mmCIF file of C-alpha atoms and ligand atoms in Angstrom:
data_model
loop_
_atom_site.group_PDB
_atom_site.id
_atom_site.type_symbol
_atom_site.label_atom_id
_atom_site.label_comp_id
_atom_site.label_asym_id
_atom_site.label_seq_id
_atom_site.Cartn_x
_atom_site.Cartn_y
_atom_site.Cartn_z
ATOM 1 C CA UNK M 114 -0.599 -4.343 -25.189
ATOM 2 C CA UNK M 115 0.780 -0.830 -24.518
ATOM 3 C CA UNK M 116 0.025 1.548 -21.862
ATOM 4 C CA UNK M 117 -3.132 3.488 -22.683
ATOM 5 C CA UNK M 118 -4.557 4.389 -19.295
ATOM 6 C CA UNK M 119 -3.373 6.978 -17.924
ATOM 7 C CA UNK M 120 -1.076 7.086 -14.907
ATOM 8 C CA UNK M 121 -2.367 8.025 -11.619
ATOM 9 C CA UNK M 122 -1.502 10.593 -9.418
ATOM 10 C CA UNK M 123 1.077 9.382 -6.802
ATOM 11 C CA UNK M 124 2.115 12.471 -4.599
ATOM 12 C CA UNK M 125 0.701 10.710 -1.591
ATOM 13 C CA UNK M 126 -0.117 6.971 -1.487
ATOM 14 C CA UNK M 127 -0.810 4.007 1.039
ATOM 15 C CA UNK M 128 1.742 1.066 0.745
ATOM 16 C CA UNK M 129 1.236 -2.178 -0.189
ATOM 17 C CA UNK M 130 0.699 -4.110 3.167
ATOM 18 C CA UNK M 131 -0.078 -7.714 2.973
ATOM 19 C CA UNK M 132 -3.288 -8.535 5.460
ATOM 20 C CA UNK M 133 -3.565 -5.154 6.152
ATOM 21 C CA UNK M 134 -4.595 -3.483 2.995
ATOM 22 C CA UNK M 135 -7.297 -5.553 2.046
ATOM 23 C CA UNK M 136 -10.151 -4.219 -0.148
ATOM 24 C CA UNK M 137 -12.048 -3.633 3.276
ATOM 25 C CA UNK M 138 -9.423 -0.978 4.640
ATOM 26 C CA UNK M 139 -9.603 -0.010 1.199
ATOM 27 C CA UNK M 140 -12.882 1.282 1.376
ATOM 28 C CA UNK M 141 -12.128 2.895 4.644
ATOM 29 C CA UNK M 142 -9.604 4.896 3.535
ATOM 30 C CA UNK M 143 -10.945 5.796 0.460
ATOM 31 C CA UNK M 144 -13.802 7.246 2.718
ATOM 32 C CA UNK M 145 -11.179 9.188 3.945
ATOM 33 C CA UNK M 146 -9.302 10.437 1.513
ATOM 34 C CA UNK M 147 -10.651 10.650 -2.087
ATOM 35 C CA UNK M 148 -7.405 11.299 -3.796
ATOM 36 C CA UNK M 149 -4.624 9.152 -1.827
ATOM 37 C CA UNK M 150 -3.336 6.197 -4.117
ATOM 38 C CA UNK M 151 -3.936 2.740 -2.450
ATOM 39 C CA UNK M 152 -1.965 -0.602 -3.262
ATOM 40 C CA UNK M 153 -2.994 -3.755 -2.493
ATOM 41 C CA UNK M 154 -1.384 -6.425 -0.378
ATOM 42 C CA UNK M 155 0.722 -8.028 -2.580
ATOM 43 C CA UNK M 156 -0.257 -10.932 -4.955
ATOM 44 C CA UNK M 157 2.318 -13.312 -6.177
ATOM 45 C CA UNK M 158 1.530 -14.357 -9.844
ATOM 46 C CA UNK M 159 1.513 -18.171 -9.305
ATOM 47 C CA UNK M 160 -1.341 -17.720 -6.090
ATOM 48 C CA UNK M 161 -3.158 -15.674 -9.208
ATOM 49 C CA UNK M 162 -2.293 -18.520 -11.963
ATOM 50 C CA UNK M 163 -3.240 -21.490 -9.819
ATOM 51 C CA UNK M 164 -6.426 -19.256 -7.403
ATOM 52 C CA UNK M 165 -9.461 -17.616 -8.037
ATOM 53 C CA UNK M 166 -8.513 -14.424 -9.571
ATOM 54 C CA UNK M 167 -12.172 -13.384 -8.247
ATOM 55 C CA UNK M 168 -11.101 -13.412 -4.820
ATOM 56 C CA UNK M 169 -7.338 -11.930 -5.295
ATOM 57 C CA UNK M 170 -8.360 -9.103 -7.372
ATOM 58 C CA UNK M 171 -11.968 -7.893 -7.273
ATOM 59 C CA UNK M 172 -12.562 -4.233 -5.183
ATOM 60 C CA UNK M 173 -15.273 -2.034 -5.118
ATOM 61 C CA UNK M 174 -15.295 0.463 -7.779
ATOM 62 C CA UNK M 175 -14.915 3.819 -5.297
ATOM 63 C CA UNK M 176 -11.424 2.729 -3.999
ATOM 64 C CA UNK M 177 -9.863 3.516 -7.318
ATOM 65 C CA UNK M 178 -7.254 5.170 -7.937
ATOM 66 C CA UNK M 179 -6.216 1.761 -6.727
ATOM 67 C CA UNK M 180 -2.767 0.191 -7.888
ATOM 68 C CA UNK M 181 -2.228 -3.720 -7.831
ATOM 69 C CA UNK M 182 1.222 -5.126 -6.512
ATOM 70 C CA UNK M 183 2.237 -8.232 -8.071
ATOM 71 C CA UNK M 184 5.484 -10.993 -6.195
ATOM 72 C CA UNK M 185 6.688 -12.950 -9.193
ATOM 73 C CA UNK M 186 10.517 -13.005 -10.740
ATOM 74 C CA UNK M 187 9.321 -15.212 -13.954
ATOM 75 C CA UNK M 188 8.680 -13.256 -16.470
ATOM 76 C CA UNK M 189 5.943 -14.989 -18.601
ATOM 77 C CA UNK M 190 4.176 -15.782 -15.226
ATOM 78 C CA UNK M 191 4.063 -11.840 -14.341
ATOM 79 C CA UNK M 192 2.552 -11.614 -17.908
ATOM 80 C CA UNK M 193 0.381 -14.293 -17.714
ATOM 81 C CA UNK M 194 -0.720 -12.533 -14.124
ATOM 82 C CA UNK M 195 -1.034 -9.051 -15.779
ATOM 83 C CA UNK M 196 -3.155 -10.611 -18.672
ATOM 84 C CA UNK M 197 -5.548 -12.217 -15.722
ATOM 85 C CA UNK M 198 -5.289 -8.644 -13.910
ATOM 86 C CA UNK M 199 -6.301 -6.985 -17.052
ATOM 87 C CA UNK M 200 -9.990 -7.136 -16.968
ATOM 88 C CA UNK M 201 -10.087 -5.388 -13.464
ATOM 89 C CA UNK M 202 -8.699 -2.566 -14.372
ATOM 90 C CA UNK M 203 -6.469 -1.200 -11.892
ATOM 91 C CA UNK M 204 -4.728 1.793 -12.231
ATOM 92 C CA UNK M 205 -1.374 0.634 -12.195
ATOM 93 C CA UNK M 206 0.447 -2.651 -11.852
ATOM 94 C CA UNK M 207 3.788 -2.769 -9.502
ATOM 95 C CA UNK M 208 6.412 -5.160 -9.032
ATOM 96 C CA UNK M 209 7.556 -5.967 -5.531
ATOM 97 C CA UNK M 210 11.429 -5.798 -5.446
ATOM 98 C CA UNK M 211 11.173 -4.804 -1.292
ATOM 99 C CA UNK M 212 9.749 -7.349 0.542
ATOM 100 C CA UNK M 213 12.415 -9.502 2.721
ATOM 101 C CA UNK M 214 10.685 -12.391 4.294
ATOM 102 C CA UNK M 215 11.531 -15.541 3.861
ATOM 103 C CA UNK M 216 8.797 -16.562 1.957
ATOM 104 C CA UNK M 217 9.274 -14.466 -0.635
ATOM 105 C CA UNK M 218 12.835 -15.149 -0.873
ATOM 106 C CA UNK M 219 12.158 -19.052 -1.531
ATOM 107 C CA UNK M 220 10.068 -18.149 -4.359
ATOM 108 C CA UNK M 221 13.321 -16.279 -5.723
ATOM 109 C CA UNK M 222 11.495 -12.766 -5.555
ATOM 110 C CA UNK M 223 11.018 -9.653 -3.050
ATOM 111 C CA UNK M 224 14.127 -7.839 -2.401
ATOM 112 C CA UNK M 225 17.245 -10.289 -3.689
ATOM 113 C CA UNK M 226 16.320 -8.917 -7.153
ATOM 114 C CA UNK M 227 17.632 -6.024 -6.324
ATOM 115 C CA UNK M 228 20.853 -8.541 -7.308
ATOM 116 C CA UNK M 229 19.492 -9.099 -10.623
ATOM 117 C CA UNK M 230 18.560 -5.971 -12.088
ATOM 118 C CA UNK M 231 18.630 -7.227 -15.895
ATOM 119 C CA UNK M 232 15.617 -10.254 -14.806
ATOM 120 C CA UNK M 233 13.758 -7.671 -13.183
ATOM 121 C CA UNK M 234 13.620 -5.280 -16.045
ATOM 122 C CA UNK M 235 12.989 -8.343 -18.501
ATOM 123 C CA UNK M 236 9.976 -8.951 -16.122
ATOM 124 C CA UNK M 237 9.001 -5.273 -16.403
ATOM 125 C CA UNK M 238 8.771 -5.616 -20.000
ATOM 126 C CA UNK M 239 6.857 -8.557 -19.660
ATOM 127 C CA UNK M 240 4.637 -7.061 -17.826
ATOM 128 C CA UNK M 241 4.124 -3.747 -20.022
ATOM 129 C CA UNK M 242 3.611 -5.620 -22.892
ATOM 130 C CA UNK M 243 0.328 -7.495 -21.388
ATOM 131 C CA UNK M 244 -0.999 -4.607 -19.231
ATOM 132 C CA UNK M 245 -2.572 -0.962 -20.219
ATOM 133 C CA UNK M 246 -1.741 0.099 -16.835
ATOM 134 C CA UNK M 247 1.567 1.509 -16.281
ATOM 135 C CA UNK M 248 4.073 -0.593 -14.770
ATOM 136 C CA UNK M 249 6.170 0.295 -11.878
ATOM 137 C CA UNK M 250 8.640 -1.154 -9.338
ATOM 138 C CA UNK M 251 8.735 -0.770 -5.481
ATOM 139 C CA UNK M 252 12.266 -1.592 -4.151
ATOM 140 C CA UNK M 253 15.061 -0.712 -1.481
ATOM 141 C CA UNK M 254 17.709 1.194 -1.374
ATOM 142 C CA UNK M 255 20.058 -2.007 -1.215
ATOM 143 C CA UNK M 256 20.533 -5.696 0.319
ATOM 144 C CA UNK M 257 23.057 -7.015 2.537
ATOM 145 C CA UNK M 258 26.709 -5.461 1.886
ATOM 146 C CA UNK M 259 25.281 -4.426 -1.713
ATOM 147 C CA UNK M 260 24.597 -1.134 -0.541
ATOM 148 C CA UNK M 261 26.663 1.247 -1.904
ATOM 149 C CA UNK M 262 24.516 4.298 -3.944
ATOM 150 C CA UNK M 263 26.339 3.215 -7.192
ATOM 151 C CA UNK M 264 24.460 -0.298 -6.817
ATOM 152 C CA UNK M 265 21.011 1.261 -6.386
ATOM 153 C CA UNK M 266 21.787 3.927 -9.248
ATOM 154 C CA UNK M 267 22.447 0.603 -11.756
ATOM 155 C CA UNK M 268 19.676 -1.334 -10.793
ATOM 156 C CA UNK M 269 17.328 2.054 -11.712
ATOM 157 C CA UNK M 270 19.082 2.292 -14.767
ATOM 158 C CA UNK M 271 18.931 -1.276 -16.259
ATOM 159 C CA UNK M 272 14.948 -1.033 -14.943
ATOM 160 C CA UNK M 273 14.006 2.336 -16.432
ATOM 161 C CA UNK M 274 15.739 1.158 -19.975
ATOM 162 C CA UNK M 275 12.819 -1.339 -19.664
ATOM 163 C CA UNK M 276 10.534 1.316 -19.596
ATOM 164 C CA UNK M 277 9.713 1.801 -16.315
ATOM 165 C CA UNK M 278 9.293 5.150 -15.487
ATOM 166 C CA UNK M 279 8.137 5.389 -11.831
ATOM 167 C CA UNK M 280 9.908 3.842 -8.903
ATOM 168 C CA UNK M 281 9.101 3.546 -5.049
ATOM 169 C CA UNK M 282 11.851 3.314 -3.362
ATOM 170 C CA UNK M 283 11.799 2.654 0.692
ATOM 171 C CA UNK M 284 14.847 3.970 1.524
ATOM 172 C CA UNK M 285 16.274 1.162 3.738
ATOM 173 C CA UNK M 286 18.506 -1.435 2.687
ATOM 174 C CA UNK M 287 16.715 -5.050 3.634
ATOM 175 C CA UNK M 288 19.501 -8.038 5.054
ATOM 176 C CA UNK M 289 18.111 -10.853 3.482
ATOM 177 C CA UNK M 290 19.007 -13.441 6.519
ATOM 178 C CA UNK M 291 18.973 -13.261 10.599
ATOM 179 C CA UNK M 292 15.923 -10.332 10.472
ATOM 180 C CA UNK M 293 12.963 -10.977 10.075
ATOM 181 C CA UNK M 294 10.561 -8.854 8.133
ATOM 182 C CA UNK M 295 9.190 -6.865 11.266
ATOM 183 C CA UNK M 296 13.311 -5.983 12.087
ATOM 184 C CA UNK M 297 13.602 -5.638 8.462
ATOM 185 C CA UNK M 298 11.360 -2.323 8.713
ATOM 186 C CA UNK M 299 13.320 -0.611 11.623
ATOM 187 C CA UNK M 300 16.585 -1.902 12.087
ATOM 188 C CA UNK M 301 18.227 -0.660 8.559
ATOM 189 C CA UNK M 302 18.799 2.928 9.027
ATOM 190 C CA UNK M 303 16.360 5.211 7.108
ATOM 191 C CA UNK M 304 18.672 6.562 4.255
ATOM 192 C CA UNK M 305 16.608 9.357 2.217
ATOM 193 C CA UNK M 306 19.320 10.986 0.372
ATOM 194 C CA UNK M 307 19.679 8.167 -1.389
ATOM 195 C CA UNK M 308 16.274 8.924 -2.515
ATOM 196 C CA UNK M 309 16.638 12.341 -3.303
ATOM 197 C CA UNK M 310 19.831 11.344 -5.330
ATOM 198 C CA UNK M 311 17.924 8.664 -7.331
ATOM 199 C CA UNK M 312 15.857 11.406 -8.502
ATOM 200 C CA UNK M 313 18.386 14.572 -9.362
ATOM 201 C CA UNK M 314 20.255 11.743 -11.373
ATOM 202 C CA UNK M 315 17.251 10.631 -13.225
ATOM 203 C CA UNK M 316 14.879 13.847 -13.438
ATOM 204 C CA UNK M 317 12.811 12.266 -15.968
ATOM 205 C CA UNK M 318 11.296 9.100 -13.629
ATOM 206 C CA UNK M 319 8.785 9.701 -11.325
ATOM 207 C CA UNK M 320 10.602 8.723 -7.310
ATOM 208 C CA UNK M 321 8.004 7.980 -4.587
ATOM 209 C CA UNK M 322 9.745 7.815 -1.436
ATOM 210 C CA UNK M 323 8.569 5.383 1.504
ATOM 211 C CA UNK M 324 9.419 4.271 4.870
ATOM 212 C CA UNK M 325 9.060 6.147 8.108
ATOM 213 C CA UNK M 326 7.098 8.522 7.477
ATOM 214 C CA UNK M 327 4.524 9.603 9.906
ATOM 215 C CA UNK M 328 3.302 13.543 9.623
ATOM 216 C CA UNK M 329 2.204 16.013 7.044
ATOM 217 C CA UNK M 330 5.165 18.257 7.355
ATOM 218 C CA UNK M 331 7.548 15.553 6.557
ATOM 219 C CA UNK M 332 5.113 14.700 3.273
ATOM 220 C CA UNK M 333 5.954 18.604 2.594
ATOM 221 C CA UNK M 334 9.654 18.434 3.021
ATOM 222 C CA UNK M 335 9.757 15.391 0.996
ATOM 223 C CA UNK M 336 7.557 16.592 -2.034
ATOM 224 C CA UNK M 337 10.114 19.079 -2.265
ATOM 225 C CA UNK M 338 13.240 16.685 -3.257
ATOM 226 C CA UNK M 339 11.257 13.889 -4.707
ATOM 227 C CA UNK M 340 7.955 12.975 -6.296
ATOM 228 C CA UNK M 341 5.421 11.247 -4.219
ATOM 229 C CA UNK M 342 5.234 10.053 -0.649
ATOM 230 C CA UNK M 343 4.066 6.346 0.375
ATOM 231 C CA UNK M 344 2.676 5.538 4.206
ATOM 232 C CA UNK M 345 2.943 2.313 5.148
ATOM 233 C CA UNK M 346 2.181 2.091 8.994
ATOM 234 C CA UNK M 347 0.841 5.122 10.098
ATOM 235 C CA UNK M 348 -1.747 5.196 7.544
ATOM 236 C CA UNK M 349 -2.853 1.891 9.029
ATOM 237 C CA UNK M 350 -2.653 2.445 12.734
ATOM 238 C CA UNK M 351 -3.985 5.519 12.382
ATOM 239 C CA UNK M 352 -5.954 5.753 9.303
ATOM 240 C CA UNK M 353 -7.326 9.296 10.415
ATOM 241 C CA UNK M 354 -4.040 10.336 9.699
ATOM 242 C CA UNK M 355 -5.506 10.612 5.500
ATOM 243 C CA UNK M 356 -8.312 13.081 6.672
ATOM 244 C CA UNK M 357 -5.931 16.042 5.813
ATOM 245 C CA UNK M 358 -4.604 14.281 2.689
ATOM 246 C CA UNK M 359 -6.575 15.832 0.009
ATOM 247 C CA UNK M 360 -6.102 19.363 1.045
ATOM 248 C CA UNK M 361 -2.454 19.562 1.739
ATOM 249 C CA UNK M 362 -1.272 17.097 -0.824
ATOM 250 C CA UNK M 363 -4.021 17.238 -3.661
ATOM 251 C CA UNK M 364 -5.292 21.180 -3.109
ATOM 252 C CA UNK M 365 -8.601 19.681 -3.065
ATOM 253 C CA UNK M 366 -10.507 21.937 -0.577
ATOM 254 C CA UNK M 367 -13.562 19.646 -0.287
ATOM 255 C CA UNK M 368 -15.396 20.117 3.320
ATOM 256 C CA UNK M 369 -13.287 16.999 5.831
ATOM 257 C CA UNK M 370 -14.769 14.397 6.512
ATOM 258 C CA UNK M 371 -16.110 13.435 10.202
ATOM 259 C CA UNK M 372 -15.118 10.759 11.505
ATOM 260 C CA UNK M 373 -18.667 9.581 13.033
ATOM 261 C CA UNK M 374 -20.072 10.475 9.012
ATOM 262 C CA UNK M 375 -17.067 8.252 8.204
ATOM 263 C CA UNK M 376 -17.960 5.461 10.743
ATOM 264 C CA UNK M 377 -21.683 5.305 9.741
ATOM 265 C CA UNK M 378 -20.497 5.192 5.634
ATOM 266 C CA UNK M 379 -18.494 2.359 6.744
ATOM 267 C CA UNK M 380 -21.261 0.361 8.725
ATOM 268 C CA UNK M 381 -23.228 0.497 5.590
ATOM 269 C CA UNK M 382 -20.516 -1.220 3.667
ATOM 270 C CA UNK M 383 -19.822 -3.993 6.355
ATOM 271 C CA UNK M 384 -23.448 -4.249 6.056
ATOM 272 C CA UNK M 385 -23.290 -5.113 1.965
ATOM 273 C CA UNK M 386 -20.179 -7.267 2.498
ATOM 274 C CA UNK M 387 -22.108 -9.076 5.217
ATOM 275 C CA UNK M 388 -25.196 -9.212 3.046
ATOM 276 C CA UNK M 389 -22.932 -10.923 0.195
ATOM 277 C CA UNK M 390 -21.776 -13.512 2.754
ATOM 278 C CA UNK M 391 -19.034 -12.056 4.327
ATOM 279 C CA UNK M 392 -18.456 -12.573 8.271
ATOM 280 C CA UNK M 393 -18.070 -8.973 9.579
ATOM 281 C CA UNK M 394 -14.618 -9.355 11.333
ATOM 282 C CA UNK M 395 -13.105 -9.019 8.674
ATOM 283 C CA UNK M 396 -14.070 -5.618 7.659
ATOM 284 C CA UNK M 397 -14.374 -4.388 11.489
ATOM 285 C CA UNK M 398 -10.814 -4.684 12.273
ATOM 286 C CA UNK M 399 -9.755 -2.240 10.329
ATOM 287 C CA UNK M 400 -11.745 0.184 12.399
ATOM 288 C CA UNK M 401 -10.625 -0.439 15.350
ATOM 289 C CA UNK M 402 -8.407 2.208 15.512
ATOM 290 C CA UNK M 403 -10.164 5.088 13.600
ATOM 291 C CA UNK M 404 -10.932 6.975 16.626
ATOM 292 C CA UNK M 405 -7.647 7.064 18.107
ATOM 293 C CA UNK M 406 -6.928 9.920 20.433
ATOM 294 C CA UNK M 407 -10.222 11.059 21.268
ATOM 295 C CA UNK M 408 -12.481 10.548 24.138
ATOM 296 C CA UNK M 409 -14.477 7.001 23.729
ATOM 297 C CA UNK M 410 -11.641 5.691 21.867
ATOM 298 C CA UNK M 411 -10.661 2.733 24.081
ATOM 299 C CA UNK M 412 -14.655 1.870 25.028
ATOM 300 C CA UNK M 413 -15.289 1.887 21.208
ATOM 301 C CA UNK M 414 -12.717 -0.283 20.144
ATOM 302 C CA UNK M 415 -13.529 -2.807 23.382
ATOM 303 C CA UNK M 416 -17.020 -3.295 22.383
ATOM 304 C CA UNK M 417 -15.748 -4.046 18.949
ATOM 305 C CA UNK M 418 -13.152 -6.273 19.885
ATOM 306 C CA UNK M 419 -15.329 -8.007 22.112
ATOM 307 C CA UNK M 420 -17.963 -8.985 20.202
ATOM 308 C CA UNK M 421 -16.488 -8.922 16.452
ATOM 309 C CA UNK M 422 -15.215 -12.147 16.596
ATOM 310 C CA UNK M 423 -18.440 -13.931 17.492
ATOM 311 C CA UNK M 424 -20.114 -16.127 14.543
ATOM 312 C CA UNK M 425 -23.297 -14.752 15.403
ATOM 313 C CA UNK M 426 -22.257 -11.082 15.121
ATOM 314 C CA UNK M 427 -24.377 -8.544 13.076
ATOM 315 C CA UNK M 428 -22.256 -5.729 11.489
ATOM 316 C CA UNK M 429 -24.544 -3.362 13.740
ATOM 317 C CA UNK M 430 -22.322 -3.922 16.598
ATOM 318 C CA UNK M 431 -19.830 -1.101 14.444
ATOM 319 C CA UNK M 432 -23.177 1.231 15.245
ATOM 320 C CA UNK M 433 -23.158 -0.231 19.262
ATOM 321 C CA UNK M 434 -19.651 0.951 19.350
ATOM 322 C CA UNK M 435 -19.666 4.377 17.933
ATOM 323 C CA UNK M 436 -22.306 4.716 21.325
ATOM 324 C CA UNK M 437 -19.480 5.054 23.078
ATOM 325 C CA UNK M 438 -18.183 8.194 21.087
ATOM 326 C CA UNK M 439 -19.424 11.401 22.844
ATOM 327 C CA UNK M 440 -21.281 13.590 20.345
HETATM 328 C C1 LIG R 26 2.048 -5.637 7.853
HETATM 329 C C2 LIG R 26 2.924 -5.187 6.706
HETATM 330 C C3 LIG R 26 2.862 -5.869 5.512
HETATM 331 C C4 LIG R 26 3.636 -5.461 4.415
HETATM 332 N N1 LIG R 26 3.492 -6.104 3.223
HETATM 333 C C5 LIG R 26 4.137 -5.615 2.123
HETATM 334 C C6 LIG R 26 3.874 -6.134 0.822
HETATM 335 O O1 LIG R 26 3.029 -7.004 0.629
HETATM 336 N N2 LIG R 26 4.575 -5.609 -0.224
HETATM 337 C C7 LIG R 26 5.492 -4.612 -0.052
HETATM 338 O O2 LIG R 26 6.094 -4.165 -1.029
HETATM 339 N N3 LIG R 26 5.757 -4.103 1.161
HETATM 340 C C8 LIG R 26 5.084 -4.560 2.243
HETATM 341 N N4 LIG R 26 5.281 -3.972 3.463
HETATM 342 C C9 LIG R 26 6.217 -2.825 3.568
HETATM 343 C C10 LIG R 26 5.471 -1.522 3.365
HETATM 344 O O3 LIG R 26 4.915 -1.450 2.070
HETATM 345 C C11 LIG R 26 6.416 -0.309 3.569
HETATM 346 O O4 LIG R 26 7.413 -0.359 2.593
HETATM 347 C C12 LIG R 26 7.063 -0.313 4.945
HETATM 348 O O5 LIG R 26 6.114 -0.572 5.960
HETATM 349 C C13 LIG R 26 7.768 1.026 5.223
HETATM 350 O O6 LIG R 26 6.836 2.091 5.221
HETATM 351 P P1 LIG R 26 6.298 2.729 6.632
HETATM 352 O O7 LIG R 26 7.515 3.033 7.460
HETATM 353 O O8 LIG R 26 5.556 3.966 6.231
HETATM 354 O O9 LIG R 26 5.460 1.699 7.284
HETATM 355 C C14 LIG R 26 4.525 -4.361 4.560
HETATM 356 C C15 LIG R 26 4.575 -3.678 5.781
HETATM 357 C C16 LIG R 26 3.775 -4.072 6.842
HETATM 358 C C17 LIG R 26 3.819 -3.285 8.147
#
């Protein structure tokens, strides 16, 4: 299978976070922002072999563009796990050559294939070959002492001869043993150059740059040296933080959104999820924090946290809460 759909736009996207960026904060942000590119927590390709693919992989149609991020280092399992994937069609499928915990690191994948560049792009092609998305790879600068520039620059270019032609690249090194993933996001120093080199050395791949990144004028200042910009954190603890997204990134001058218009869309979907069995915690706590900064704030997100975790809750308790939002 080659790639036939088209790739999507990645100036500005939401990183894959694993519990965080579930389908339901999905939907939130895509009520947000209506261009931003959102990954999903990552999947590893033998949970999707040996699970129901149902529950790993289905999303509601309005969150596209929506990119899948697979954890694998076999390559006919990521193949088997892009032919499963197929059928859901999402707009791109990415490798996860970042991630440091330990976990991930007993399954042989995450970050230490940053050591083995030549099994990573033999999964690439693996994957390519049974997906019509594009393919892409999310990955560090380095690991451990391995992280000189000349060792990222060789891993891109045994990767890109696979094919790949778009790379995200949070531009820390990870140390694979004595962090732990938390540490692993701010102790390595933030290196962007690196970044920025990646790409004047290889104009023709697309570089997304991640990691620390936390206002729109940085997004600027990096859009100028490199391709796209992924938020991890901030675009979770503050998901308000997308509202301006469209217009400064995407030039689309749409009217903003409200927050309270955004808050009542929302209560409608916990609603549906709720109606199709689903016990409303686990869409409300990604809401928690959408009012951040303003007055009501805190008394909102008590009432929520209060009462969310109830069995009996109703999803109208999101409704209760937004009472405590000043008009
Ligand atoms: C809770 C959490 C879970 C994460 N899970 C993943 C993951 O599944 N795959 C991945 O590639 N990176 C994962 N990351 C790393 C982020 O994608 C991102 O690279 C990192 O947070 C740096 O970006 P930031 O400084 O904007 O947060 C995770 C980060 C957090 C905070």
């Amino acid at each position: 299978m080659s790639t036939t759909t088209s790739p999507p736009d990645r100036r500005l996207s939401v990183a894959p976070m694993m519990d965080w960026t579930t389908r339901d904060y999905r939907y939130l942000a895509r009520l947000i922002s209506r261009h931003t590119l959102l990954y999903t927590e990552m999947v590893t390709a033998h949970a999707l072999l040996h699970g129901d693919p149902e529950r790993l992989l289905a999303y509601n149609t309005p969150e596209h563009p929506v990119a899948l991020q697979l954890g694998g280092s076999d390559p006919s399992l990521l193949a088997k796990a892009c032919h499963i994937a197929a059928p859901f069609n999402y707009d791109e499928i990415n490798l996860n050559v970042g991630c440091p915990s330990d976990r991930v690191q007993n399954g042989s994948f995450g970050a230490c294939l940053m050591a083995e560049p030549a099994l990573v792009a033999e999964c690439v092609a693996a994957m390519s070959e049974n997906s019509r998305a594009p393919v892409t790879v999310k990955t560090r600068i380095g690991i451990d002492d391995q992280d000189e520039y000349e060792f990222l620059f060789r891993f891109i270019d045994t990767v890109r001869a696979a094919g790949c032609t778009s790379f995200t690249i949070h531009a820390r090194k990870a140390i694979l043993s004595g962090l732990s993933p938390k540490e692993n996001r701010e102790i390595p120093p933030l290196v962007y150059d690196r970044a920025y080199r990646i790409k004047q050395d290889f104009p023709d791949i697309e570089v997304v740059i991640n990691g620390g990144i936390r206002n729109f004028d940085e997004v600027r200042n990096h859009l100028h040296q490199v391709d796209g910009v992924m938020i991890g954190r901030e675009a979770y603890q503050n998901p308000w933080f997308l509202r301006e997204a469209d217009a400064v990134v995407f030039d689309d001058q749409h009217p903003l959104p409200e927050r309270t218009d955004v808050c009542r869309a929302y209560a409608a979907y916990v609603e549906s999820r709720f109606s199709q069995g689903h016990h409303p915690k686990h869409a409300l706590r990604h809401v928690l924090n959408l009012f951040q900064g303003v007055p009501g704030a805190r008394a909102f997100r008590r009432h929520l946290s209060e009462n969310m975790h109830r069995q009996d809750t109703r999803p109208g308790i999101l409704l209760d809460a937004l009472q405590h939002i000043p008009a």
